[in-house]
PDB file of C-alpha atoms in Angstrom:
ATOM      1  CA  UNK U   1      29.119  14.396  41.923  1.00  0.00           C
ATOM      2  CA  UNK U   2      29.205  17.157  44.542  1.00  0.00           C
ATOM      3  CA  UNK U   3      31.495  19.419  42.273  1.00  0.00           C
ATOM      4  CA  UNK U   4      29.350  18.463  39.340  1.00  0.00           C
ATOM      5  CA  UNK U   5      30.362  17.525  35.630  1.00  0.00           C
ATOM      6  CA  UNK U   6      31.507  19.702  32.567  1.00  0.00           C
ATOM      7  CA  UNK U   7      29.020  20.389  29.743  1.00  0.00           C
ATOM      8  CA  UNK U   8      30.510  17.768  27.760  1.00  0.00           C
ATOM      9  CA  UNK U   9      30.245  15.214  30.401  1.00  0.00           C
ATOM     10  CA  UNK U  10      26.715  16.287  30.960  1.00  0.00           C
ATOM     11  CA  UNK U  11      25.839  16.048  27.360  1.00  0.00           C
ATOM     12  CA  UNK U  12      27.281  12.485  27.102  1.00  0.00           C
ATOM     13  CA  UNK U  13      25.220  11.478  30.168  1.00  0.00           C
ATOM     14  CA  UNK U  14      21.928  12.719  28.552  1.00  0.00           C
ATOM     15  CA  UNK U  15      22.965  11.358  25.239  1.00  0.00           C
ATOM     16  CA  UNK U  16      22.921  14.670  23.311  1.00  0.00           C
ATOM     17  CA  UNK U  17      25.417  16.975  21.878  1.00  0.00           C
ATOM     18  CA  UNK U  18      27.145  20.094  23.628  1.00  0.00           C
ATOM     19  CA  UNK U  19      25.350  22.069  21.016  1.00  0.00           C
ATOM     20  CA  UNK U  20      22.008  20.778  21.972  1.00  0.00           C
ATOM     21  CA  UNK U  21      22.705  21.518  25.693  1.00  0.00           C
ATOM     22  CA  UNK U  22      23.455  25.055  24.667  1.00  0.00           C
ATOM     23  CA  UNK U  23      20.292  25.108  22.702  1.00  0.00           C
ATOM     24  CA  UNK U  24      18.126  24.085  25.598  1.00  0.00           C
ATOM     25  CA  UNK U  25      19.919  26.886  27.688  1.00  0.00           C
ATOM     26  CA  UNK U  26      18.986  29.512  25.122  1.00  0.00           C
ATOM     27  CA  UNK U  27      15.481  28.440  24.997  1.00  0.00           C
ATOM     28  CA  UNK U  28      15.206  28.475  28.931  1.00  0.00           C
ATOM     29  CA  UNK U  29      14.473  24.776  29.349  1.00  0.00           C
ATOM     30  CA  UNK U  30      17.482  23.962  31.274  1.00  0.00           C
ATOM     31  CA  UNK U  31      19.015  26.609  33.738  1.00  0.00           C
ATOM     32  CA  UNK U  32      22.564  27.377  33.027  1.00  0.00           C
ATOM     33  CA  UNK U  33      24.684  26.431  36.184  1.00  0.00           C
ATOM     34  CA  UNK U  34      27.160  28.957  37.578  1.00  0.00           C
ATOM     35  CA  UNK U  35      30.877  28.675  36.804  1.00  0.00           C
ATOM     36  CA  UNK U  36      33.121  27.319  39.594  1.00  0.00           C
ATOM     37  CA  UNK U  37      36.500  28.805  40.517  1.00  0.00           C
ATOM     38  CA  UNK U  38      38.177  27.440  37.537  1.00  0.00           C
ATOM     39  CA  UNK U  39      35.721  29.152  35.383  1.00  0.00           C
ATOM     40  CA  UNK U  40      33.888  25.950  33.991  1.00  0.00           C
ATOM     41  CA  UNK U  41      30.284  25.545  34.431  1.00  0.00           C
ATOM     42  CA  UNK U  42      29.504  22.469  36.529  1.00  0.00           C
ATOM     43  CA  UNK U  43      26.106  20.436  36.062  1.00  0.00           C
ATOM     44  CA  UNK U  44      24.909  18.827  39.207  1.00  0.00           C
ATOM     45  CA  UNK U  45      22.081  16.192  39.534  1.00  0.00           C
ATOM     46  CA  UNK U  46      19.175  18.562  39.297  1.00  0.00           C
ATOM     47  CA  UNK U  47      20.533  19.896  35.898  1.00  0.00           C
ATOM     48  CA  UNK U  48      21.308  16.462  34.711  1.00  0.00           C
ATOM     49  CA  UNK U  49      17.925  15.195  35.543  1.00  0.00           C
ATOM     50  CA  UNK U  50      16.337  18.218  33.776  1.00  0.00           C
ATOM     51  CA  UNK U  51      18.411  17.641  30.560  1.00  0.00           C
ATOM     52  CA  UNK U  52      17.376  13.891  30.454  1.00  0.00           C
ATOM     53  CA  UNK U  53      13.717  15.147  30.777  1.00  0.00           C
ATOM     54  CA  UNK U  54      13.859  17.563  28.127  1.00  0.00           C
ATOM     55  CA  UNK U  55      15.880  15.202  25.830  1.00  0.00           C
ATOM     56  CA  UNK U  56      13.241  12.351  26.460  1.00  0.00           C
ATOM     57  CA  UNK U  57      10.163  14.644  25.871  1.00  0.00           C
ATOM     58  CA  UNK U  58      11.688  16.033  22.862  1.00  0.00           C
ATOM     59  CA  UNK U  59      12.409  12.628  21.415  1.00  0.00           C
ATOM     60  CA  UNK U  60       8.869  11.488  22.032  1.00  0.00           C
ATOM     61  CA  UNK U  61       7.747  14.285  19.754  1.00  0.00           C
ATOM     62  CA  UNK U  62       6.748  17.110  22.258  1.00  0.00           C
ATOM     63  CA  UNK U  63       7.482  20.357  20.806  1.00  0.00           C
ATOM     64  CA  UNK U  64      10.522  22.224  22.568  1.00  0.00           C
ATOM     65  CA  UNK U  65       7.916  25.324  23.168  1.00  0.00           C
ATOM     66  CA  UNK U  66       5.704  22.970  25.197  1.00  0.00           C
ATOM     67  CA  UNK U  67       8.394  21.086  27.234  1.00  0.00           C
ATOM     68  CA  UNK U  68       9.195  23.913  29.738  1.00  0.00           C
ATOM     69  CA  UNK U  69       5.577  24.575  30.741  1.00  0.00           C
ATOM     70  CA  UNK U  70       4.857  20.970  30.781  1.00  0.00           C
ATOM     71  CA  UNK U  71       7.738  20.116  33.321  1.00  0.00           C
ATOM     72  CA  UNK U  72       6.901  23.079  35.387  1.00  0.00           C
ATOM     73  CA  UNK U  73       3.205  22.288  35.761  1.00  0.00           C
ATOM     74  CA  UNK U  74       1.546  20.268  38.702  1.00  0.00           C
ATOM     75  CA  UNK U  75       1.536  16.619  38.950  1.00  0.00           C
ATOM     76  CA  UNK U  76      -2.041  16.134  37.502  1.00  0.00           C
ATOM     77  CA  UNK U  77      -1.653  18.285  34.350  1.00  0.00           C
ATOM     78  CA  UNK U  78       1.782  16.498  33.799  1.00  0.00           C
ATOM     79  CA  UNK U  79       0.261  13.007  34.024  1.00  0.00           C
ATOM     80  CA  UNK U  80      -2.412  13.948  31.574  1.00  0.00           C
ATOM     81  CA  UNK U  81       0.141  15.399  29.210  1.00  0.00           C
ATOM     82  CA  UNK U  82       2.423  12.294  29.511  1.00  0.00           C
ATOM     83  CA  UNK U  83      -0.730  10.148  28.563  1.00  0.00           C
ATOM     84  CA  UNK U  84      -1.220  12.278  25.441  1.00  0.00           C
ATOM     85  CA  UNK U  85       2.568  11.921  24.667  1.00  0.00           C
ATOM     86  CA  UNK U  86       2.254   8.100  25.384  1.00  0.00           C
ATOM     87  CA  UNK U  87      -0.718   7.927  22.815  1.00  0.00           C
ATOM     88  CA  UNK U  88       1.336   9.986  20.357  1.00  0.00           C
ATOM     89  CA  UNK U  89       4.303   7.507  20.722  1.00  0.00           C
ATOM     90  CA  UNK U  90       2.063   4.333  20.243  1.00  0.00           C
ATOM     91  CA  UNK U  91       0.766   5.867  16.949  1.00  0.00           C
ATOM     92  CA  UNK U  92       4.322   6.599  15.992  1.00  0.00           C
ATOM     93  CA  UNK U  93       5.414   2.937  16.826  1.00  0.00           C
ATOM     94  CA  UNK U  94       2.465   1.661  14.698  1.00  0.00           C
ATOM     95  CA  UNK U  95       3.697   3.807  11.694  1.00  0.00           C
ATOM     96  CA  UNK U  96       7.244   2.546  12.051  1.00  0.00           C
ATOM     97  CA  UNK U  97       6.179  -0.789  12.211  1.00  0.00           C
ATOM     98  CA  UNK U  98       4.175  -0.278   8.951  1.00  0.00           C
ATOM     99  CA  UNK U  99       7.187   1.267   7.302  1.00  0.00           C
ATOM    100  CA  UNK U 100       9.324  -1.677   8.555  1.00  0.00           C
ATOM    101  CA  UNK U 101       6.890  -4.014   6.822  1.00  0.00           C
ATOM    102  CA  UNK U 102       6.978  -2.036   3.553  1.00  0.00           C
ATOM    103  CA  UNK U 103      10.926  -2.357   3.584  1.00  0.00           C
ATOM    104  CA  UNK U 104      10.738  -5.981   4.136  1.00  0.00           C
ATOM    105  CA  UNK U 105       8.175  -6.163   1.066  1.00  0.00           C
ATOM    106  CA  UNK U 106      10.510  -4.081  -1.285  1.00  0.00           C
ATOM    107  CA  UNK U 107      12.389  -7.390  -1.761  1.00  0.00           C
ATOM    108  CA  UNK U 108       9.291  -8.294  -3.953  1.00  0.00           C
ATOM    109  CA  UNK U 109       7.791  -5.802  -6.324  1.00  0.00           C
ATOM    110  CA  UNK U 110       4.501  -7.722  -6.065  1.00  0.00           C
ATOM    111  CA  UNK U 111       4.388  -7.409  -2.236  1.00  0.00           C
ATOM    112  CA  UNK U 112       5.145  -3.614  -2.471  1.00  0.00           C
ATOM    113  CA  UNK U 113       2.016  -2.778  -4.380  1.00  0.00           C
ATOM    114  CA  UNK U 114      -0.304  -5.921  -3.691  1.00  0.00           C
ATOM    115  CA  UNK U 115      -1.769  -7.535  -0.535  1.00  0.00           C
ATOM    116  CA  UNK U 116      -0.566 -11.038   0.438  1.00  0.00           C
ATOM    117  CA  UNK U 117      -3.732 -12.615  -0.876  1.00  0.00           C
ATOM    118  CA  UNK U 118      -3.157 -11.383  -4.521  1.00  0.00           C
ATOM    119  CA  UNK U 119       0.610 -12.365  -4.258  1.00  0.00           C
ATOM    120  CA  UNK U 120      -0.434 -15.887  -3.147  1.00  0.00           C
ATOM    121  CA  UNK U 121      -2.758 -16.151  -6.183  1.00  0.00           C
ATOM    122  CA  UNK U 122       0.267 -14.942  -8.625  1.00  0.00           C
ATOM    123  CA  UNK U 123       2.572 -17.418  -7.056  1.00  0.00           C
ATOM    124  CA  UNK U 124       0.026 -20.203  -7.556  1.00  0.00           C
ATOM    125  CA  UNK U 125      -0.774 -19.571 -11.127  1.00  0.00           C
ATOM    126  CA  UNK U 126       2.206 -21.490 -12.552  1.00  0.00           C
ATOM    127  CA  UNK U 127       0.932 -24.616 -10.831  1.00  0.00           C
ATOM    128  CA  UNK U 128      -2.355 -24.223 -12.850  1.00  0.00           C
ATOM    129  CA  UNK U 129      -0.101 -24.097 -16.093  1.00  0.00           C
ATOM    130  CA  UNK U 130      -0.061 -20.463 -16.552  1.00  0.00           C
ATOM    131  CA  UNK U 131       3.098 -19.093 -18.308  1.00  0.00           C
ATOM    132  CA  UNK U 132       5.285 -16.501 -16.742  1.00  0.00           C
ATOM    133  CA  UNK U 133       3.820 -13.931 -19.306  1.00  0.00           C
ATOM    134  CA  UNK U 134       0.404 -14.842 -18.092  1.00  0.00           C
ATOM    135  CA  UNK U 135       1.552 -14.066 -14.445  1.00  0.00           C
ATOM    136  CA  UNK U 136       2.951 -10.700 -15.458  1.00  0.00           C
ATOM    137  CA  UNK U 137      -0.233  -9.657 -17.158  1.00  0.00           C
ATOM    138  CA  UNK U 138      -2.327 -10.869 -14.209  1.00  0.00           C
ATOM    139  CA  UNK U 139       0.234  -8.948 -11.823  1.00  0.00           C
ATOM    140  CA  UNK U 140      -0.141  -5.567 -13.820  1.00  0.00           C
ATOM    141  CA  UNK U 141      -4.117  -6.145 -13.984  1.00  0.00           C
ATOM    142  CA  UNK U 142      -4.139  -6.573 -10.240  1.00  0.00           C
ATOM    143  CA  UNK U 143      -2.110  -3.460  -9.563  1.00  0.00           C
ATOM    144  CA  UNK U 144      -4.289  -1.516 -11.850  1.00  0.00           C
ATOM    145  CA  UNK U 145      -7.445  -2.733 -10.303  1.00  0.00           C
ATOM    146  CA  UNK U 146      -6.289  -1.977  -6.865  1.00  0.00           C
ATOM    147  CA  UNK U 147      -5.416   1.514  -7.844  1.00  0.00           C
ATOM    148  CA  UNK U 148      -8.562   2.335  -9.874  1.00  0.00           C
ATOM    149  CA  UNK U 149     -11.169   0.407  -8.093  1.00  0.00           C
ATOM    150  CA  UNK U 150      -9.963  -0.019  -4.585  1.00  0.00           C
ATOM    151  CA  UNK U 151     -13.461  -0.169  -2.994  1.00  0.00           C
ATOM    152  CA  UNK U 152     -14.197  -3.359  -4.911  1.00  0.00           C
ATOM    153  CA  UNK U 153     -10.426  -4.949  -5.014  1.00  0.00           C
ATOM    154  CA  UNK U 154     -11.049  -7.524  -2.112  1.00  0.00           C
ATOM    155  CA  UNK U 155     -14.206  -8.798  -3.637  1.00  0.00           C
ATOM    156  CA  UNK U 156     -12.520  -8.919  -7.141  1.00  0.00           C
ATOM    157  CA  UNK U 157      -9.863 -10.968  -5.609  1.00  0.00           C
ATOM    158  CA  UNK U 158     -12.113 -13.354  -4.050  1.00  0.00           C
ATOM    159  CA  UNK U 159     -13.956 -13.904  -7.224  1.00  0.00           C
ATOM    160  CA  UNK U 160     -10.942 -14.729  -9.154  1.00  0.00           C
ATOM    161  CA  UNK U 161      -9.808 -17.014  -6.220  1.00  0.00           C
ATOM    162  CA  UNK U 162     -13.253 -18.837  -6.563  1.00  0.00           C
ATOM    163  CA  UNK U 163     -13.064 -19.054 -10.355  1.00  0.00           C
ATOM    164  CA  UNK U 164      -9.659 -20.425 -10.661  1.00  0.00           C
ATOM    165  CA  UNK U 165     -11.029 -23.608  -8.912  1.00  0.00           C
ATOM    166  CA  UNK U 166     -13.068 -24.114 -11.975  1.00  0.00           C
ATOM    167  CA  UNK U 167     -11.039 -26.075 -14.620  1.00  0.00           C
ATOM    168  CA  UNK U 168     -13.080 -24.652 -17.484  1.00  0.00           C
ATOM    169  CA  UNK U 169     -12.424 -21.176 -16.504  1.00  0.00           C
ATOM    170  CA  UNK U 170      -8.785 -21.800 -16.184  1.00  0.00           C
ATOM    171  CA  UNK U 171      -8.911 -23.418 -19.649  1.00  0.00           C
ATOM    172  CA  UNK U 172     -10.558 -20.486 -21.263  1.00  0.00           C
ATOM    173  CA  UNK U 173      -8.242 -18.018 -19.397  1.00  0.00           C
ATOM    174  CA  UNK U 174      -5.090 -19.867 -20.859  1.00  0.00           C
ATOM    175  CA  UNK U 175      -6.695 -19.833 -24.418  1.00  0.00           C
ATOM    176  CA  UNK U 176      -7.538 -16.144 -24.193  1.00  0.00           C
ATOM    177  CA  UNK U 177      -3.685 -15.529 -23.530  1.00  0.00           C
ATOM    178  CA  UNK U 178      -2.952 -17.435 -26.554  1.00  0.00           C
ATOM    179  CA  UNK U 179      -4.652 -14.984 -28.788  1.00  0.00           C
ATOM    180  CA  UNK U 180      -1.760 -12.632 -28.630  1.00  0.00           C
ATOM    181  CA  UNK U 181      -0.146 -14.725 -31.580  1.00  0.00           C
ATOM    182  CA  UNK U 182      -3.204 -14.875 -33.620  1.00  0.00           C
ATOM    183  CA  UNK U 183      -4.269 -12.498 -36.473  1.00  0.00           C
ATOM    184  CA  UNK U 184      -7.315 -10.277 -35.725  1.00  0.00           C
ATOM    185  CA  UNK U 185      -9.424 -12.269 -38.323  1.00  0.00           C
ATOM    186  CA  UNK U 186      -8.551 -15.713 -37.242  1.00  0.00           C
ATOM    187  CA  UNK U 187     -11.759 -17.636 -36.954  1.00  0.00           C
ATOM    188  CA  UNK U 188     -10.622 -19.003 -33.546  1.00  0.00           C
ATOM    189  CA  UNK U 189     -11.208 -15.465 -31.961  1.00  0.00           C
ATOM    190  CA  UNK U 190     -14.839 -15.774 -32.683  1.00  0.00           C
ATOM    191  CA  UNK U 191     -15.204 -19.331 -31.368  1.00  0.00           C
ATOM    192  CA  UNK U 192     -13.205 -18.181 -28.315  1.00  0.00           C
ATOM    193  CA  UNK U 193     -15.426 -15.170 -27.607  1.00  0.00           C
ATOM    194  CA  UNK U 194     -18.458 -17.339 -27.903  1.00  0.00           C
ATOM    195  CA  UNK U 195     -17.161 -20.027 -25.426  1.00  0.00           C
ATOM    196  CA  UNK U 196     -16.109 -17.358 -22.887  1.00  0.00           C
ATOM    197  CA  UNK U 197     -19.340 -15.431 -23.084  1.00  0.00           C
ATOM    198  CA  UNK U 198     -21.359 -18.699 -22.710  1.00  0.00           C
ATOM    199  CA  UNK U 199     -19.302 -19.575 -19.648  1.00  0.00           C
ATOM    200  CA  UNK U 200     -19.567 -16.095 -18.043  1.00  0.00           C
ATOM    201  CA  UNK U 201     -23.587 -16.027 -18.622  1.00  0.00           C
ATOM    202  CA  UNK U 202     -23.763 -19.591 -17.176  1.00  0.00           C
ATOM    203  CA  UNK U 203     -21.658 -18.754 -14.112  1.00  0.00           C
ATOM    204  CA  UNK U 204     -22.790 -15.533 -12.682  1.00  0.00           C
ATOM    205  CA  UNK U 205     -20.302 -15.828  -9.929  1.00  0.00           C
ATOM    206  CA  UNK U 206     -17.526 -15.863 -12.447  1.00  0.00           C
ATOM    207  CA  UNK U 207     -19.098 -13.115 -14.445  1.00  0.00           C
ATOM    208  CA  UNK U 208     -18.707 -10.755 -11.341  1.00  0.00           C
ATOM    209  CA  UNK U 209     -14.746 -10.779 -12.263  1.00  0.00           C
ATOM    210  CA  UNK U 210     -15.914  -8.614 -15.266  1.00  0.00           C
ATOM    211  CA  UNK U 211     -18.761  -6.465 -13.704  1.00  0.00           C
ATOM    212  CA  UNK U 212     -16.857  -6.058 -10.500  1.00  0.00           C
ATOM    213  CA  UNK U 213     -14.154  -3.796 -12.311  1.00  0.00           C
ATOM    214  CA  UNK U 214     -16.764  -1.047 -12.684  1.00  0.00           C
ATOM    215  CA  UNK U 215     -16.263   1.860 -10.326  1.00  0.00           C
ATOM    216  CA  UNK U 216     -18.901   4.260  -8.809  1.00  0.00           C
ATOM    217  CA  UNK U 217     -17.452   7.079 -11.086  1.00  0.00           C
ATOM    218  CA  UNK U 218     -15.783   7.256 -14.341  1.00  0.00           C
ATOM    219  CA  UNK U 219     -16.956   3.686 -14.843  1.00  0.00           C
ATOM    220  CA  UNK U 220     -16.111   3.154 -18.468  1.00  0.00           C
ATOM    221  CA  UNK U 221     -12.766   4.804 -18.076  1.00  0.00           C
ATOM    222  CA  UNK U 222     -11.712   2.649 -15.324  1.00  0.00           C
ATOM    223  CA  UNK U 223     -13.038  -0.456 -16.711  1.00  0.00           C
ATOM    224  CA  UNK U 224     -11.284  -0.034 -19.966  1.00  0.00           C
ATOM    225  CA  UNK U 225      -8.058   0.689 -18.341  1.00  0.00           C
ATOM    226  CA  UNK U 226      -8.047  -2.681 -16.461  1.00  0.00           C
ATOM    227  CA  UNK U 227     -10.163  -4.959 -18.648  1.00  0.00           C
ATOM    228  CA  UNK U 228      -8.230  -3.868 -21.761  1.00  0.00           C
ATOM    229  CA  UNK U 229      -4.878  -3.490 -20.225  1.00  0.00           C
ATOM    230  CA  UNK U 230      -2.010  -4.475 -22.537  1.00  0.00           C
ATOM    231  CA  UNK U 231      -4.273  -4.741 -25.486  1.00  0.00           C
ATOM    232  CA  UNK U 232      -3.079  -3.232 -28.879  1.00  0.00           C
ATOM    233  CA  UNK U 233      -5.669  -1.580 -30.918  1.00  0.00           C
ATOM    234  CA  UNK U 234      -6.833  -3.755 -33.807  1.00  0.00           C
ATOM    235  CA  UNK U 235      -5.232  -6.852 -32.412  1.00  0.00           C
ATOM    236  CA  UNK U 236      -6.898 -10.284 -31.852  1.00  0.00           C
ATOM    237  CA  UNK U 237      -6.853  -9.547 -28.075  1.00  0.00           C
ATOM    238  CA  UNK U 238      -8.863  -6.408 -28.732  1.00  0.00           C
ATOM    239  CA  UNK U 239     -11.293  -7.982 -30.984  1.00  0.00           C
ATOM    240  CA  UNK U 240     -11.825 -10.868 -28.537  1.00  0.00           C
ATOM    241  CA  UNK U 241     -12.517  -8.415 -25.775  1.00  0.00           C
ATOM    242  CA  UNK U 242     -14.911  -6.646 -27.946  1.00  0.00           C
ATOM    243  CA  UNK U 243     -16.756  -9.756 -28.942  1.00  0.00           C
ATOM    244  CA  UNK U 244     -17.039 -11.066 -25.372  1.00  0.00           C
ATOM    245  CA  UNK U 245     -18.475  -7.769 -24.277  1.00  0.00           C
ATOM    246  CA  UNK U 246     -20.987  -7.465 -27.121  1.00  0.00           C
ATOM    247  CA  UNK U 247     -22.301 -10.978 -26.280  1.00  0.00           C
ATOM    248  CA  UNK U 248     -22.535 -10.157 -22.749  1.00  0.00           C
ATOM    249  CA  UNK U 249     -24.425  -6.994 -23.512  1.00  0.00           C
ATOM    250  CA  UNK U 250     -26.680  -9.086 -25.748  1.00  0.00           C
ATOM    251  CA  UNK U 251     -27.239 -11.440 -22.689  1.00  0.00           C
ATOM    252  CA  UNK U 252     -28.485  -8.442 -20.651  1.00  0.00           C
ATOM    253  CA  UNK U 253     -25.352  -7.678 -18.843  1.00  0.00           C
ATOM    254  CA  UNK U 254     -24.320  -4.107 -18.158  1.00  0.00           C
ATOM    255  CA  UNK U 255     -20.867  -3.592 -19.674  1.00  0.00           C
ATOM    256  CA  UNK U 256     -19.619   0.025 -20.137  1.00  0.00           C
ATOM    257  CA  UNK U 257     -19.260   0.945 -23.772  1.00  0.00           C
ATOM    258  CA  UNK U 258     -16.071   2.888 -25.160  1.00  0.00           C
ATOM    259  CA  UNK U 259     -18.329   5.979 -25.883  1.00  0.00           C
ATOM    260  CA  UNK U 260     -20.091   6.097 -22.522  1.00  0.00           C
ATOM    261  CA  UNK U 261     -18.861   6.853 -18.889  1.00  0.00           C
TER     262      UNK U 261
END
C-alpha cells in the first residue's frame, strides 16, 4: 500500500467507476494524487478513505456540492450533519418499503387500488352467494368510493362489513343485482324498491351505506358517480335506484338530486 494503487484499483475499492473518480477530482472533493516515476497516479490510504467517504455520502443523498464542506468541517457540525443524513435515509427506507409493498400488491389488481379490508370483503362475497359479476361491480364501486370520497371510505367499508352480517340485507343486495336482466317496467322493480327502502329506513346503520357516499363538496356529482356506477339510462337498474331514492327522500332522508349539487 506504500506505493499506492492505480485509479482503476482505487475505483474498484470504493465501488465506483473511474469516470466517477475523475468527476470527484474535477469537483475538488478528492485531491488528485501526484504521479509516480512511471507517470501513474497512485492512491494512498488517505485518498482511498476520502473516496469512500464521498461515495457513501453521495449514496445517502447528500448533494455533491455539500460533501466537501461537510467533510472539512469540525466534529460537532459533522455529527449534526450526519444525523440529518440518517433521518433522510430513514425516510428513504420507509418510502422504498412502501414501493416494495406496492410491487407485491401488483399481483392483484384489487390490492393495488384498495386496502386489505376491502379486498377481504370482496374475497368473502362468493361465500355469501354473490356471483363473480356482483364481486366485479362491488370492486369498481369500492375503487370509485375510495377515489371520490376518501375522507369517508373507511367508515363506508365498516358499514358494509356490518350490513353483510344481516341476511335480509344480503338477500336484497342479491336481488338488486338481478334487475340487470329485467325490463324497466317490470313490476318486480317497484316491489324491490319498496322492500329496499323499507329495510334502509328500518336500519339506520345500513342506511349510512347510502348517505355515507356524500362528499363535503360536489355532493350530487360524486354521489351519482358511485351510487349509479354501471347503470344504463332508462334501464331497470336506473329505475330501481331512482325509486329507492325517492322513497328515502319521502322518509325524510337527504339524498342528492340529479339537478342539485
